[in-house]
Amino acid sequence: AVRHSFGHARVLAPAGSGKTRVLVNRLSYLLHSGVRPGALLTIAFNKKAAEQLKGRLAQLGIPVADNLTDRSGVIVLTFNALGYRLLMNNGFSGSVLSSDSRVRKLVLEALKRSGIRIPIVRASDNLNRVIKQLARVCQGLVNPNAEELELMDQKGQTTKFPFPPIFSAIRDLQADKRLITFDDQIFNALTLAMSEPLVRRKLQKRFQLKLKNLKLLP
């Protein structure tokens, strides 16, 4: 895997088996083979993994950068950080809703603003169901235009609500306030790259190789 030459390479192994070491050695091999540091993009599963990668690269004297405009070092970012920086570099100037309470407040305000009423029931957190459905959309798991949301009413019975108007209300308020959720960092960046050929080609030209350090979930 360290000296792999053509096509994609995937390393599957359990935790603690040395996947990160393989990735670091792969980066070192590529740099010694003449690849420019700024042409390498390394994506980590979370902040802890990203910091670990940066530390190991620093020990080998490999320059590291975390800004897409910095070509002096290997770019090391999480998926979310990469998405956010891509959005920032293409005109987005808002902020990320960094807590669950802020997301709940936004969704509740969007529903009230649009006149959409969902049942308030002690036995079921219907607002949380809306938020979970929003997250599923942003993760690409469901189509917001073809989904119905099942919420519990005061009698304990399930009532179906069309999700598109709920989704639109949330998105409209986000646009007005220039706010994105944690999942939006990836969802919006992917949407941008897929819908804008110039952005996509710029990324492809910018990075010669993309390496991902992923955690396998049980």
XYZ file of N, CA and C in Angstrom:
654
model
N 0.827 -1.209 0.000
C 0.000 0.000 0.000
C 0.863 1.262 0.000
N 1.994 1.213 0.681
C 2.872 2.383 0.758
C 3.406 2.752 -0.619
N 3.728 1.758 -1.435
C 4.319 2.009 -2.752
C 3.332 1.796 -3.895
N 2.050 1.756 -3.585
C 1.020 1.562 -4.606
C 1.133 2.649 -5.676
N 1.032 2.254 -6.952
C 1.301 3.200 -8.037
C 0.063 3.673 -8.787
N -0.878 2.776 -9.091
C -1.978 3.151 -9.967
C -3.329 2.808 -9.339
N -4.313 3.689 -9.575
C -5.664 3.425 -9.099
C -5.811 3.618 -7.601
N -6.977 3.236 -7.106
C -7.271 3.393 -5.685
C -6.660 2.252 -4.877
N -6.309 2.553 -3.646
C -5.814 1.529 -2.722
C -6.588 1.650 -1.419
N -7.033 0.530 -0.896
C -7.796 0.542 0.352
C -7.158 -0.419 1.344
N -6.945 0.076 2.554
C -6.361 -0.741 3.612
C -7.441 -1.013 4.656
N -7.792 -2.274 4.830
C -8.795 -2.665 5.818
C -8.106 -3.432 6.936
N -8.229 -2.927 8.149
C -7.573 -3.580 9.284
C -8.221 -3.096 10.572
N -8.141 -3.887 11.645
C -8.747 -3.484 12.922
C -7.983 -2.347 13.587
N -8.589 -1.787 14.614
C -7.964 -0.689 15.354
C -6.629 -1.122 15.946
N -5.650 -0.224 15.873
C -4.345 -0.493 16.468
C -3.423 -1.350 15.629
N -3.830 -1.645 14.397
C -3.018 -2.533 13.554
C -1.988 -1.787 12.712
N -2.093 -0.445 12.670
C -1.073 0.320 11.948
C -1.538 1.013 10.688
N -2.846 1.257 10.553
C -3.346 1.935 9.345
C -2.784 3.349 9.233
N -2.740 4.056 10.360
C -2.215 5.425 10.332
C -0.736 5.420 9.972
N 0.004 4.445 10.473
C 1.426 4.342 10.142
C 1.618 4.116 8.643
N 0.746 3.284 8.061
C 0.804 3.051 6.613
C 0.553 4.354 5.862
N -0.432 5.117 6.321
C -0.763 6.378 5.664
C 0.399 7.368 5.747
N 1.009 7.467 6.923
C 2.139 8.378 7.099
C 3.308 7.953 6.211
N 3.592 6.662 6.175
C 4.679 6.165 5.327
C 4.362 6.364 3.845
N 3.082 6.261 3.513
C 2.655 6.506 2.135
C 2.929 7.958 1.745
N 2.593 8.871 2.626
C 2.855 10.287 2.371
C 4.349 10.541 2.209
N 5.138 9.953 3.095
C 6.590 10.120 3.023
C 7.130 9.582 1.704
N 6.628 8.424 1.294
C 7.069 7.810 0.033
C 6.728 8.704 -1.161
N 5.517 9.253 -1.167
C 5.095 10.112 -2.277
C 5.954 11.374 -2.358
N 6.245 11.958 -1.205
C 7.063 13.171 -1.190
C 8.476 12.889 -1.683
N 9.038 11.762 -1.269
C 10.378 11.390 -1.728
C 10.381 10.982 -3.202
N 9.181 10.699 -3.734
C 9.070 10.347 -5.153
C 8.884 11.577 -6.029
N 8.829 12.752 -5.400
C 8.742 13.987 -6.171
C 7.404 14.688 -6.159
N 6.416 14.135 -5.451
C 5.111 14.795 -5.362
C 5.229 16.007 -4.442
N 4.673 17.132 -4.863
C 4.726 18.350 -4.051
C 3.836 18.209 -2.810
N 4.270 18.706 -1.654
C 3.453 18.615 -0.434
C 2.057 19.207 -0.612
N 1.981 20.344 -1.301
C 0.704 21.017 -1.481
C -0.259 20.298 -2.397
N 0.216 19.238 -3.067
C -0.650 18.468 -3.965
C -1.276 17.275 -3.260
N -1.007 17.144 -1.955
C -1.506 15.999 -1.193
C -2.568 16.445 -0.194
N -3.699 15.787 -0.238
C -4.797 16.064 0.690
C -5.043 14.824 1.537
N -4.941 14.972 2.851
C -5.165 13.863 3.774
C -6.375 14.180 4.639
N -7.355 13.281 4.625
C -8.605 13.515 5.348
C -8.729 12.517 6.488
N -8.964 13.030 7.684
C -9.080 12.186 8.869
C -10.536 12.087 9.319
N -10.819 11.053 10.107
C -12.186 10.789 10.558
C -12.676 11.849 11.541
N -11.803 12.301 12.434
C -12.193 13.313 13.417
C -10.981 14.161 13.797
N -11.200 15.141 14.679
C -10.131 16.060 15.060
C -8.959 15.340 15.718
N -9.274 14.374 16.564
C -8.220 13.645 17.263
C -7.313 12.924 16.271
N -7.924 12.280 15.282
C -7.142 11.574 14.267
C -6.328 12.551 13.427
N -6.905 13.717 13.135
C -6.187 14.723 12.350
C -4.963 15.232 13.107
N -5.135 15.500 14.400
C -4.008 15.980 15.198
C -2.926 14.912 15.322
N -3.357 13.663 15.431
C -2.394 12.563 15.506
C -1.581 12.476 14.214
N -2.261 12.624 13.093
C -1.572 12.604 11.802
C -0.571 13.751 11.694
N -1.003 14.934 12.091
C -0.118 16.094 12.028
C 1.125 15.874 12.881
N 0.918 15.296 14.064
C 2.044 15.046 14.956
C 3.042 14.068 14.363
N 2.536 13.008 13.767
C 3.433 12.003 13.178
C 4.177 12.562 11.969
N 3.487 13.367 11.174
C 4.146 13.975 10.017
C 5.221 14.957 10.467
N 4.919 15.714 11.527
C 5.895 16.673 12.048
C 7.149 15.961 12.548
N 6.974 14.788 13.155
C 8.120 14.015 13.642
C 9.045 13.601 12.506
N 8.471 13.429 11.315
C 9.267 13.046 10.148
C 9.774 14.258 9.376
N 9.451 15.448 9.882
C 9.895 16.662 9.209
C 9.087 16.998 7.972
N 7.876 16.438 7.867
C 7.014 16.695 6.713
C 6.161 17.928 6.993
N 6.221 18.945 6.138
C 5.439 20.165 6.370
C 3.942 19.888 6.289
N 3.185 20.522 7.186
C 1.742 20.307 7.268
C 1.026 21.646 7.160
N -0.125 21.646 6.501
C -0.950 22.849 6.387
C -2.407 22.449 6.592
N -3.237 23.401 7.032
C -4.664 23.112 7.182
C -5.520 24.165 6.488
N -4.899 24.875 5.548
C -5.599 25.889 4.774
C -5.507 25.515 3.300
N -6.637 25.498 2.610
C -6.648 25.061 1.219
C -5.832 25.958 0.303
N -5.569 27.179 0.740
C -4.780 28.090 -0.090
C -3.281 27.974 0.183
N -2.923 27.209 1.208
C -1.515 27.040 1.583
C -0.938 25.843 0.831
N 0.025 26.091 -0.031
C 0.618 25.020 -0.839
C 1.977 24.574 -0.309
N 2.334 25.031 0.891
C 3.667 24.731 1.410
C 3.740 23.391 2.136
N 2.587 22.798 2.449
C 2.611 21.549 3.196
C 1.468 20.626 2.820
N 1.528 19.410 3.336
C 0.451 18.440 3.140
C -0.790 18.933 3.887
N -1.923 18.973 3.200
C -3.159 19.406 3.838
C -3.723 18.257 4.672
N -3.955 18.508 5.959
C -4.545 17.508 6.854
C -5.801 18.115 7.474
N -6.955 17.543 7.149
C -8.230 18.072 7.622
C -9.197 16.933 7.927
N -10.216 17.233 8.717
C -11.335 16.306 8.845
C -12.275 16.543 7.664
N -13.229 15.635 7.459
C -14.200 15.817 6.381
C -14.963 17.128 6.559
N -15.398 17.398 7.795
C -16.176 18.608 8.048
C -15.349 19.865 7.832
N -14.105 19.846 8.291
C -13.240 21.010 8.120
C -12.962 21.269 6.645
N -12.775 20.203 5.879
C -12.560 20.354 4.440
C -13.787 20.985 3.791
N -14.971 20.487 4.156
C -16.195 21.045 3.596
C -16.365 22.509 3.943
N -16.102 22.859 5.201
C -16.272 24.247 5.640
C -15.304 25.176 4.916
N -14.058 24.753 4.770
C -13.077 25.595 4.082
C -13.412 25.754 2.604
N -13.953 24.703 2.012
C -14.367 24.797 0.614
C -15.501 25.806 0.459
N -16.443 25.775 1.389
C -17.544 26.737 1.354
C -17.033 28.160 1.568
N -16.124 28.329 2.531
C -15.570 29.654 2.819
C -14.816 30.214 1.619
N -14.117 29.338 0.910
C -13.343 29.777 -0.251
C -14.221 30.100 -1.454
N -15.518 29.780 -1.338
C -16.428 30.023 -2.457
C -17.618 30.884 -2.053
N -17.358 31.812 -1.128
C -18.341 32.847 -0.854
C -19.157 32.726 0.410
N -19.103 31.578 1.115
C -19.888 31.454 2.342
C -19.200 32.213 3.471
N -19.970 33.029 4.187
C -19.379 33.831 5.259
C -20.151 33.697 6.570
N -20.905 32.617 6.706
C -21.692 32.418 7.913
C -20.951 31.609 8.952
N -21.713 31.013 9.866
C -21.107 30.240 10.944
C -21.817 28.900 11.095
N -21.195 28.025 11.891
C -21.717 26.677 12.100
C -22.458 26.616 13.434
N -23.635 25.993 13.416
C -24.374 25.762 14.661
C -23.652 24.655 15.423
N -22.928 25.043 16.448
C -21.994 24.124 17.092
C -22.587 23.320 18.243
N -23.853 23.541 18.571
C -24.450 22.797 19.684
C -25.851 22.329 19.318
N -26.287 21.243 19.963
C -27.626 20.704 19.712
C -28.713 21.711 20.086
N -28.474 22.466 21.141
C -29.485 23.430 21.588
C -29.699 24.527 20.546
N -28.644 24.940 19.874
C -28.770 25.970 18.834
C -29.508 25.425 17.616
N -29.276 24.155 17.298
C -29.985 23.536 16.179
C -31.473 23.435 16.506
N -31.797 23.019 17.734
C -33.200 22.920 18.149
C -33.888 24.281 18.070
N -33.191 25.308 18.519
C -33.757 26.653 18.495
C -34.024 27.104 17.063
N -33.100 26.810 16.166
C -33.265 27.185 14.763
C -34.451 26.465 14.133
N -34.541 25.155 14.357
C -35.623 24.366 13.767
C -36.973 24.826 14.305
N -37.048 25.075 15.599
C -38.298 25.531 16.207
C -38.718 26.883 15.638
N -37.757 27.783 15.472
C -38.052 29.103 14.906
C -38.517 28.980 13.461
N -37.890 28.078 12.705
C -38.269 27.886 11.301
C -39.696 27.361 11.183
N -40.059 26.438 12.058
C -41.410 25.881 12.027
C -42.458 26.942 12.375
N -42.171 27.732 13.402
C -43.105 28.784 13.803
C -43.232 29.839 12.711
N -42.106 30.188 12.120
C -42.084 31.233 11.095
C -42.896 30.834 9.865
N -42.890 29.553 9.546
C -43.593 29.079 8.352
C -45.021 28.636 8.648
N -45.405 28.672 9.921
C -46.759 28.281 10.279
C -46.975 26.783 10.353
N -45.885 26.013 10.348
C -45.996 24.555 10.439
C -46.037 24.164 11.914
N -47.087 23.486 12.305
C -47.236 23.080 13.699
C -47.045 21.576 13.835
N -46.134 21.203 14.700
C -45.951 19.787 14.990
C -46.440 19.529 16.415
N -46.954 18.337 16.678
C -47.486 18.045 18.018
C -46.406 18.130 19.093
N -46.728 18.763 20.203
C -45.833 18.805 21.357
C -46.326 17.760 22.353
N -45.595 16.686 22.459
C -46.022 15.550 23.272
C -44.914 15.179 24.247
N -45.267 14.989 25.504
C -44.267 14.638 26.510
C -43.623 13.286 26.238
N -44.428 12.362 25.731
C -43.932 10.998 25.539
C -43.016 10.862 24.326
N -42.969 11.892 23.482
C -42.155 11.793 22.268
C -41.565 13.155 21.925
N -40.260 13.191 21.711
C -39.584 14.436 21.337
C -39.689 14.605 19.823
N -40.826 15.148 19.380
C -41.057 15.291 17.944
C -40.067 16.250 17.289
N -39.649 17.266 18.033
C -38.682 18.206 17.475
C -37.365 17.496 17.179
N -36.983 16.589 18.053
C -35.753 15.829 17.829
C -35.888 14.927 16.605
N -37.097 14.426 16.354
C -37.323 13.611 15.158
C -37.120 14.434 13.889
N -37.561 15.690 13.934
C -37.349 16.582 12.791
C -35.852 16.794 12.567
N -35.121 17.017 13.660
C -33.680 17.264 13.570
C -32.950 16.032 13.036
N -33.359 14.852 13.496
C -32.731 13.620 13.015
C -32.997 13.411 11.529
N -34.206 13.759 11.095
C -34.528 13.628 9.672
C -33.703 14.613 8.849
N -33.510 15.814 9.379
C -32.670 16.808 8.708
C -31.246 16.279 8.564
N -30.741 15.644 9.624
C -29.388 15.080 9.578
C -29.294 13.972 8.538
N -30.332 13.144 8.432
C -30.333 12.059 7.448
C -30.292 12.610 6.029
N -30.981 13.723 5.817
C -30.946 14.372 4.500
C -29.537 14.874 4.206
N -28.939 15.544 5.191
C -27.602 16.116 5.007
C -26.530 15.044 4.851
N -26.804 13.851 5.356
C -25.866 12.742 5.204
C -26.106 11.968 3.912
N -27.079 12.434 3.123
C -27.357 11.799 1.845
C -28.098 10.481 1.953
N -28.748 10.235 3.092
C -29.418 8.954 3.304
C -30.853 8.951 2.792
N -31.470 10.126 2.726
C -32.856 10.207 2.251
C -33.016 11.419 1.342
N -34.027 11.357 0.497
C -34.359 12.462 -0.402
C -35.395 13.353 0.281
N -35.074 14.617 0.546
C -36.011 15.482 1.277
C -37.318 15.718 0.536
N -37.308 15.554 -0.782
C -38.512 15.815 -1.570
C -39.454 14.620 -1.645
N -39.027 13.487 -1.120
C -39.854 12.285 -1.235
C -40.112 11.632 0.118
N -39.915 12.392 1.187
C -40.018 11.806 2.518
C -41.224 12.320 3.294
N -41.750 11.449 4.116
C -42.762 11.834 5.092
C -42.178 11.614 6.482
N -42.571 12.467 7.396
C -42.049 12.392 8.755
C -43.148 11.894 9.682
N -42.864 10.827 10.412
C -43.847 10.268 11.331
C -43.657 10.861 12.722
N -44.686 11.565 13.198
C -44.651 12.189 14.517
C -45.822 11.683 15.353
N -45.625 11.666 16.650
C -46.671 11.182 17.551
C -47.577 12.338 17.985
N -48.886 12.097 17.962
C -49.812 13.135 18.403
C -50.150 12.957 19.883
N -51.042 13.838 20.392
C -51.371 13.820 21.818
C -52.046 12.529 22.262
N -52.634 11.807 21.329
C -53.312 10.557 21.660
C -52.376 9.351 21.591
N -51.104 9.631 21.292
C -50.144 8.539 21.205
C -50.157 7.825 19.875
N -50.848 8.401 18.905
C -50.917 7.800 17.580
C -49.935 8.492 16.636
N -49.484 7.751 15.646
C -48.518 8.287 14.690
C -49.224 9.052 13.579
N -48.749 10.253 13.332
C -49.286 11.093 12.265
C -48.175 11.400 11.272
N -48.486 11.297 9.990
C -47.486 11.557 8.960
C -47.542 13.013 8.503
N -46.363 13.633 8.451
C -46.231 15.005 7.976
C -45.346 15.006 6.730
N -45.721 15.741 5.692
C -44.824 15.859 4.530
C -43.558 16.608 4.939
N -42.407 16.049 4.611
C -41.154 16.662 5.051
C -40.684 17.828 4.173
N -40.977 17.859 2.856
C -40.473 18.958 2.016
C -40.757 20.359 2.541
N -41.998 20.695 2.987
C -42.208 22.059 3.495
C -41.439 22.339 4.788
N -41.262 21.303 5.617
C -40.466 21.466 6.843
C -39.013 21.735 6.476
N -38.503 20.950 5.540
C -37.119 21.102 5.095
C -36.894 22.482 4.477
N -37.845 22.921 3.653
C -37.727 24.232 3.003
C -37.737 25.363 4.024
N -38.587 25.234 5.042
C -38.668 26.272 6.076
C -37.350 26.396 6.832
N -36.750 25.255 7.146
C -35.468 25.263 7.861
C -34.376 25.867 6.985
N -34.350 25.452 5.724
C -33.322 25.956 4.806
C -33.469 27.463 4.561
N -34.694 27.936 4.456
C -34.912 29.374 4.232
C -34.387 30.190 5.408
N -34.650 29.723 6.616
C -34.183 30.443 7.797
C -32.659 30.383 7.900
N -32.089 29.237 7.579
C -30.631 29.114 7.588
C -30.005 30.105 6.610
N -30.606 30.230 5.437
C -30.080 31.153 4.430
C -30.160 32.597 4.928
N -31.276 32.937 5.572
C -31.446 34.301 6.083
C -30.419 34.625 7.165
N -30.155 33.655 8.029
C -29.249 33.876 9.151
C -27.806 33.484 8.832
N -27.596 32.921 7.640
C -26.273 32.462 7.215
C -25.693 31.483 8.238
N -26.464 30.435 8.495
C -26.065 29.409 9.447
C -26.096 28.042 8.779
N -25.165 27.182 9.157
C -25.182 25.805 8.682
C -25.006 24.874 9.874
N -25.504 23.652 9.747
C -25.332 22.665 10.798
C -24.005 21.937 10.592
N -23.662 21.096 11.558
C -22.426 20.318 11.469
C -22.420 19.457 10.207
N -23.550 18.792 9.925
C -23.636 17.938 8.737
C -23.646 18.744 7.447
N -24.142 19.982 7.513
C -24.190 20.830 6.316
C -22.804 21.108 5.750
N -21.800 21.086 6.605
C -20.446 21.373 6.126
C -20.064 20.416 4.998
N -20.457 19.155 5.145
C -20.166 18.163 4.113
C -21.218 18.212 3.012
N -22.501 18.244 3.405
C -23.599 18.219 2.438
C -23.516 19.401 1.475
N -23.344 20.609 2.006
C -23.302 21.797 1.156
C -22.057 21.832 0.281
N -20.938 21.338 0.831
C -19.706 21.308 0.045
C -19.828 20.324 -1.119
N -20.435 19.164 -0.855
C -20.645 18.185 -1.929
C -21.593 18.740 -2.989
N -22.657 19.393 -2.529
C -23.605 19.998 -3.465
C -22.916 21.040 -4.332
N -22.061 21.844 -3.705
C -21.310 22.864 -4.434
C -20.398 22.234 -5.480
N -19.636 21.230 -5.078
C -18.685 20.599 -5.992
C -19.392 19.881 -7.142
N -20.554 19.299 -6.861
C -21.284 18.565 -7.895
C -22.010 19.491 -8.863
N -22.416 20.658 -8.376
C -23.201 21.570 -9.217
C -22.353 22.615 -9.931
N -21.117 22.797 -9.479
C -20.251 23.820 -10.071
C -19.006 23.164 -10.677
N -18.996 22.938 -11.987
C -17.848 22.279 -12.632
C -16.521 22.992 -12.394
N -16.536 24.324 -12.341
C -15.291 25.064 -12.139
C -14.697 24.786 -10.760
N -15.561 24.722 -9.746
C -15.101 24.410 -8.390
C -14.525 23.001 -8.349
N -15.225 22.078 -8.984
C -14.783 20.681 -8.994
C -13.444 20.525 -9.708
N -13.306 21.163 -10.857
C -12.052 21.055 -11.614
C -10.893 21.706 -10.868
N -11.189 22.789 -10.162
C -10.149 23.461 -9.386
C -9.622 22.549 -8.283
N -10.528 21.829 -7.632
C -10.119 20.879 -6.595
C -9.299 19.740 -7.185
N -9.766 19.213 -8.303
C -9.071 18.100 -8.945
C -7.672 18.510 -9.395
N -7.554 19.736 -9.867
C -6.255 20.232 -10.307
C -5.352 20.549 -9.121
N -5.972 21.017 -8.038
C -5.208 21.423 -6.851
C -4.543 20.236 -6.168
N -5.279 19.129 -6.056
C -4.758 17.977 -5.330
C -4.497 16.808 -6.267
N -3.241 16.413 -6.301
C -2.848 15.297 -7.150
C -3.317 13.972 -6.556
N -3.262 13.880 -5.226
C -3.651 12.644 -4.550
C -4.437 12.966 -3.287
N -5.475 12.152 -3.031
C -6.277 12.287 -1.824
C -6.136 11.021 -0.990
N -5.770 11.175 0.280
C -5.626 10.032 1.172
C -6.573 10.206 2.346
N -7.278 9.138 2.695
C -8.267 9.214 3.768
C -7.920 8.221 4.865
N -7.966 8.697 6.097
C -7.732 7.839 7.256
C -9.071 7.657 7.952
N -9.741 6.522 7.699
C -11.100 6.318 8.179
C -11.146 5.325 9.327
N -12.147 5.517 10.168
C -12.391 4.613 11.286
C -13.552 3.705 10.916
N -13.353 2.412 11.047
C -14.421 1.469 10.749
C -15.344 1.359 11.953
N -16.620 1.669 11.744
C -17.581 1.611 12.837
C -18.151 0.207 12.961
N -18.447 -0.237 14.192
C -19.005 -1.579 14.372
C -20.416 -1.668 13.813
